[in-house]
Amino acid sequence: MKAPVVASDQLINEELLNTVLVTNKRFWMLAVLLSTGVFAAVVVVVLLIINGLSITGFNRPVMWGFYITNFVFWIGISHAGVMISAILRLSQAEWRRPVTRAAEVLTVFSLLTAMMNPLIHTGRPWRTIYWLFPYDFARGIWPDIRSPFVWDPSAVFTYLTGSTAFVFIALVPDFAVIRDRTTGWRHVVYGALALGWRGTPRQWKLQIVAGVLLSAIILPVFVSVHSIVSWDFAVALVPAWHTTIFAPYFVIGAVHSGVSAVITMMAAMRWLFKWDNYITPDHFDSLGRLLIVVASAWFYFTLLELFFSIFYVESHEIAVWDLRFFQWPYNLMVIVFVFTGYIFPVGLWLSKRVRRNIVAMFWISIFVNIAMWLERFLIIVPGLQYKQAATFSWGSYMPSAAEGIFVLGTFCFVGLLLLIFSKFFPLIPLFDIKEGKVLTTEIQVGRVGVPAVYREE
Amino acid sequence: MANNGHNGHHVPEALGLTPAEITADQVSRVVSSGPKYRTALILSGALFALGIVGFVIRALEGFDDRSIWGYYAATMVWLLTTAGAAPLSAFAFRMTKANWRKPMVRAAEIWGAVTIYIFLLLIPMYFMIPSSQTGADSFRPTIWFHASWGAPHLWSAMGMLGFILAAACFFWITTVPDHAVLRDSDASRSWNRRLAIRWRGTSTQWQILQVGIILFGTFFFMGLFTAHFLVPSDFALALVPGWKDAIFPAYHMLTALQGGLATLIVTMYVMRRWGGLSDYIKMEPFWALTKPLIATCFLWFYFWWCAFIVYWFGRSDGEIGVLRYIQFETYRPFFLAGFLLCFLIPGILLIANPVRKSIIGPTIVSLIILVGLFFDRIRIYVASFGVPNDEVGHHAFDLSHALPAMILPDAIDIMMIVGAISGAVFVYLLVTRLVPPISMWEMKEDVLLRVIRPLLRGTYTLIGKPR
């Protein structure tokens, strides 16, 4: 049970809209820094289009590397929004309120970023139009709908559409607040976005129903997206990929990395925007406890994947695991991945003191996501590098500097988009905070005042 | 309880009993038993005895032919999936501080004591499975791999024993304050004194109790995962050629969550309807439990689909053989029954709020799920036990020959099924003589922490949530 925000509605408006209505020096410094990273990534993409995939480290038979790893990683991060927002909303977790908006927005931006990766990975992005249209109009040869490469864009675009609607619906009351505090063209734009919101009982009812409905509808989409991404791998007969566990394993891994990314972002928001009254150690504590469960479930799936890959002691499966566990540099990556993905974070999260320490939580969440990035790399590359019977030419994959710059650029891109978003829209939902303030109070039990919350049911 | 406010919202009722009244009522239930209780006890005891007779007759045929024990195995695993998993609800909803859990936790925890009985049922099954050195080329797949000593029997049994101990300890720790109340009442018995371990209700003791619940609950939770890893891998996956299915233990665990919730809902209904506990168990826990229940129904489909699509696309001999044997040919009727009763019908029914927001609706859906899970266990365990020893360890069925035929239950199987289930009910009823079926200390806490107050133009429940 979290302490209620003790502030008047007016103060809440002022404090949470300060990012929208005022632009300070730190904003510009961060914007320049992130833009530089994005610019470097753009240069890499231009070079790739000019020179082709020769600027990457792809080497037969490993033709999937950093780009696809990064694609899976960002799809994973996108699971933060729904996990935090939809599930916690449906379960009426009070502590969700300051966290939901940022998590939902992170979903949208990470999905956009994720989709760039396979496009760029093709080397000739414009040719991806053949995913949607016949690649030979004359003979009418259509893409094979049984291919997971056709399922992927469908799932991701559905999720993107749903997530955008989810963000928009939750923003409508806040648009109205900004509309009433701006003038000129901004007043007109926010007025249009607010859809005539006046805060009537009927409008609130519609808004709540829409939020709950979208939460319920988006949950299956959320599960399906990463499941479908996992089937890119699992339906193939590549050793260590062809396993039934991949879909839920990918989903729970995505939630692990996504919620950790929300912690990173919350800490950054607290420092950047001075929202100490709204994002409190209580929220980090709650997210830490949630992550203990999520990380343990994820580790359970990791062990299931390992056990049942080698269940029949088949040579080709053993060979891939041998590559992962005992061959340089994958063995080092496995150690880093296991320790920073599970053992250290969960060990530390068991301590309440750590969970309430924002600096510690920030760095732990960063390490979790390093581990989760490595996890995707360790799934993709060793699986392809295994010397199969029909492979006559093989080499090792060594990522090029260009790939590394692009990957870093995607992080800058998401950061920049979030920063720009914060300039135009509040990253903490005003109405949700105010509602939380109304619904939380205290009851007297003996001589002790106990925090209490109103429940409709 | 389900009266409506001015705009149709649900206005809850307070319990209407004082802490002293709760104590008096619950203590009296432990001391005296009504005719309904005695009838249920005698009936379940008689059927349990019938099951023992059936078991003895079957045991005289020996344990070498595994196929005749398939229904026994399916029933045992069904009990593990349903009754064995029910206490998890008590732990999980305590951890999430869900206030509505309070009337139902004890009903769930008593099933923890029943797990000892389930373990006794499991022991004979260890005589039926082959060792790790059996099968094709003296190899059969096992999660113990090449361990030759004690695998899988000893290691698996130790894992299960750990789970049973955790369940029993979890049950005990949650009852300590209630044993102390019984100890200090006229109903005091020797076991109340021992099990209350000098409980006086000091602040330190309450803190230790909270830590103990978390600790034993976590052990139980981990033990449940272990049990649903060991049992399906040793008694199912390892026996069917080509069945290399990493998601299967997770699927098994999911069905345990589903079965545990369904068992709890049915138990609450029985307690309410025939146990005279309608003043305590109202609609709220039924309604609240349907939310995770509907999630498990849809996840049932998801987990099944994840396995199916990978096998379907893989199309190796092993995969096709498994699909044909346990889903689409030999055991198709049982698969379809499981599909309909665990996923489709309950999933559709639970979407409707009027079904969820009632007492009879969740109960009927839970009964449907329990029947569906029983068919599902038959599909898995009767099929697995039906594979002859010389096929075990192969990477695929020999598809040029016919798959093993479907095994239907005979009279002895029916006796064992009815007897095993009645035995669990019998043990449960006996345990309710030891502790009250409602957790007194949690209900008293609920009385203190739940207030009905007006807010704006409505009336709402205000729930205290101590930090």
Short mmCIF file of N, CA, C and O in Angstrom, two decimals, chain B residues 53-70 72 127-128 407 409-416:
data_model
loop_
_atom_site.label_atom_id
_atom_site.label_comp_id
_atom_site.label_asym_id
_atom_site.label_seq_id
_atom_site.Cartn_x
_atom_site.Cartn_y
_atom_site.Cartn_z
N VAL B 53 -9.86 -52.05 -1.95
CA VAL B 53 -10.11 -53.41 -2.44
C VAL B 53 -9.69 -53.52 -3.91
O VAL B 53 -9.00 -54.47 -4.32
N GLY B 54 -10.09 -52.52 -4.68
CA GLY B 54 -9.72 -52.53 -6.10
C GLY B 54 -8.21 -52.51 -6.28
O GLY B 54 -7.66 -53.23 -7.13
N PHE B 55 -7.54 -51.71 -5.48
CA PHE B 55 -6.08 -51.63 -5.56
C PHE B 55 -5.43 -52.98 -5.25
O PHE B 55 -4.52 -53.43 -5.95
N VAL B 56 -5.95 -53.65 -4.20
CA VAL B 56 -5.36 -54.94 -3.81
C VAL B 56 -5.56 -55.97 -4.93
O VAL B 56 -4.63 -56.71 -5.28
N ILE B 57 -6.75 -55.97 -5.50
CA ILE B 57 -7.02 -56.93 -6.60
C ILE B 57 -6.05 -56.66 -7.77
O ILE B 57 -5.44 -57.58 -8.32
N ARG B 58 -5.88 -55.35 -8.09
CA ARG B 58 -4.99 -55.02 -9.20
C ARG B 58 -3.54 -55.35 -8.85
O ARG B 58 -2.77 -55.82 -9.70
N ALA B 59 -3.17 -55.12 -7.60
CA ALA B 59 -1.78 -55.39 -7.18
C ALA B 59 -1.45 -56.87 -7.28
O ALA B 59 -0.29 -57.25 -7.51
N LEU B 60 -2.48 -57.72 -7.11
CA LEU B 60 -2.24 -59.16 -7.22
C LEU B 60 -1.82 -59.54 -8.64
O LEU B 60 -1.19 -60.58 -8.86
N GLU B 61 -2.18 -58.69 -9.60
CA GLU B 61 -1.76 -58.96 -10.99
C GLU B 61 -0.31 -58.52 -11.21
O GLU B 61 0.25 -58.79 -12.27
N GLY B 62 0.25 -57.82 -10.26
CA GLY B 62 1.65 -57.41 -10.38
C GLY B 62 1.82 -56.04 -10.97
O GLY B 62 0.87 -55.44 -11.49
N PHE B 63 3.05 -55.52 -10.89
CA PHE B 63 3.35 -54.17 -11.38
C PHE B 63 4.13 -54.18 -12.70
O PHE B 63 4.50 -53.14 -13.20
N ASP B 64 4.41 -55.38 -13.20
CA ASP B 64 5.25 -55.46 -14.40
C ASP B 64 4.55 -54.91 -15.65
O ASP B 64 5.17 -54.25 -16.47
N ASP B 65 3.26 -55.27 -15.77
CA ASP B 65 2.51 -54.76 -16.93
C ASP B 65 1.98 -53.37 -16.58
O ASP B 65 0.93 -53.22 -15.94
N ARG B 66 2.70 -52.36 -17.07
CA ARG B 66 2.37 -50.98 -16.72
C ARG B 66 1.00 -50.56 -17.27
O ARG B 66 0.32 -49.71 -16.70
N SER B 67 0.61 -51.16 -18.37
CA SER B 67 -0.59 -50.66 -19.05
C SER B 67 -1.85 -50.82 -18.20
O SER B 67 -2.79 -50.04 -18.34
N ILE B 68 -1.88 -51.82 -17.30
CA ILE B 68 -3.10 -52.00 -16.50
C ILE B 68 -3.19 -50.98 -15.36
O ILE B 68 -4.20 -50.89 -14.68
N TRP B 69 -2.15 -50.22 -15.16
CA TRP B 69 -2.13 -49.22 -14.09
C TRP B 69 -2.35 -47.79 -14.62
O TRP B 69 -2.24 -46.84 -13.86
N GLY B 70 -2.65 -47.67 -15.88
CA GLY B 70 -2.76 -46.34 -16.49
C GLY B 70 -3.80 -45.47 -15.80
O GLY B 70 -3.57 -44.28 -15.52
N TYR B 72 -5.01 -45.77 -12.80
CA TYR B 72 -4.57 -45.44 -11.44
C TYR B 72 -3.63 -44.23 -11.49
O TYR B 72 -3.77 -43.27 -10.72
N PHE B 127 7.03 -48.35 -8.75
CA PHE B 127 7.32 -49.75 -9.09
C PHE B 127 6.95 -50.04 -10.55
O PHE B 127 7.23 -51.12 -11.05
N MET B 128 6.30 -49.11 -11.19
CA MET B 128 5.79 -49.37 -12.54
C MET B 128 6.68 -48.80 -13.64
O MET B 128 6.63 -49.26 -14.77
N ILE B 407 -6.60 -47.74 -24.32
CA ILE B 407 -6.99 -48.60 -23.20
C ILE B 407 -8.20 -47.96 -22.51
O ILE B 407 -8.17 -46.78 -22.17
N PRO B 409 -11.14 -48.16 -19.33
CA PRO B 409 -11.11 -48.65 -17.93
C PRO B 409 -11.99 -49.88 -17.72
O PRO B 409 -13.04 -50.02 -18.36
N ASP B 410 -11.55 -50.78 -16.86
CA ASP B 410 -12.40 -51.91 -16.48
C ASP B 410 -12.98 -51.65 -15.09
O ASP B 410 -12.78 -50.57 -14.51
N ALA B 411 -13.67 -52.63 -14.54
CA ALA B 411 -14.36 -52.43 -13.25
C ALA B 411 -13.36 -52.10 -12.13
O ALA B 411 -13.63 -51.25 -11.27
N ILE B 412 -12.21 -52.75 -12.18
CA ILE B 412 -11.21 -52.50 -11.14
C ILE B 412 -10.70 -51.05 -11.23
O ILE B 412 -10.51 -50.38 -10.21
N ASP B 413 -10.49 -50.61 -12.45
CA ASP B 413 -10.06 -49.21 -12.64
C ASP B 413 -11.09 -48.26 -12.05
O ASP B 413 -10.72 -47.27 -11.38
N ILE B 414 -12.36 -48.54 -12.33
CA ILE B 414 -13.42 -47.65 -11.82
C ILE B 414 -13.39 -47.64 -10.28
O ILE B 414 -13.52 -46.59 -9.65
N MET B 415 -13.22 -48.82 -9.70
CA MET B 415 -13.16 -48.90 -8.23
C MET B 415 -12.00 -48.05 -7.70
O MET B 415 -12.14 -47.32 -6.71
N MET B 416 -10.86 -48.15 -8.37
CA MET B 416 -9.69 -47.39 -7.90
C MET B 416 -9.88 -45.89 -8.10
O MET B 416 -9.48 -45.09 -7.24
#
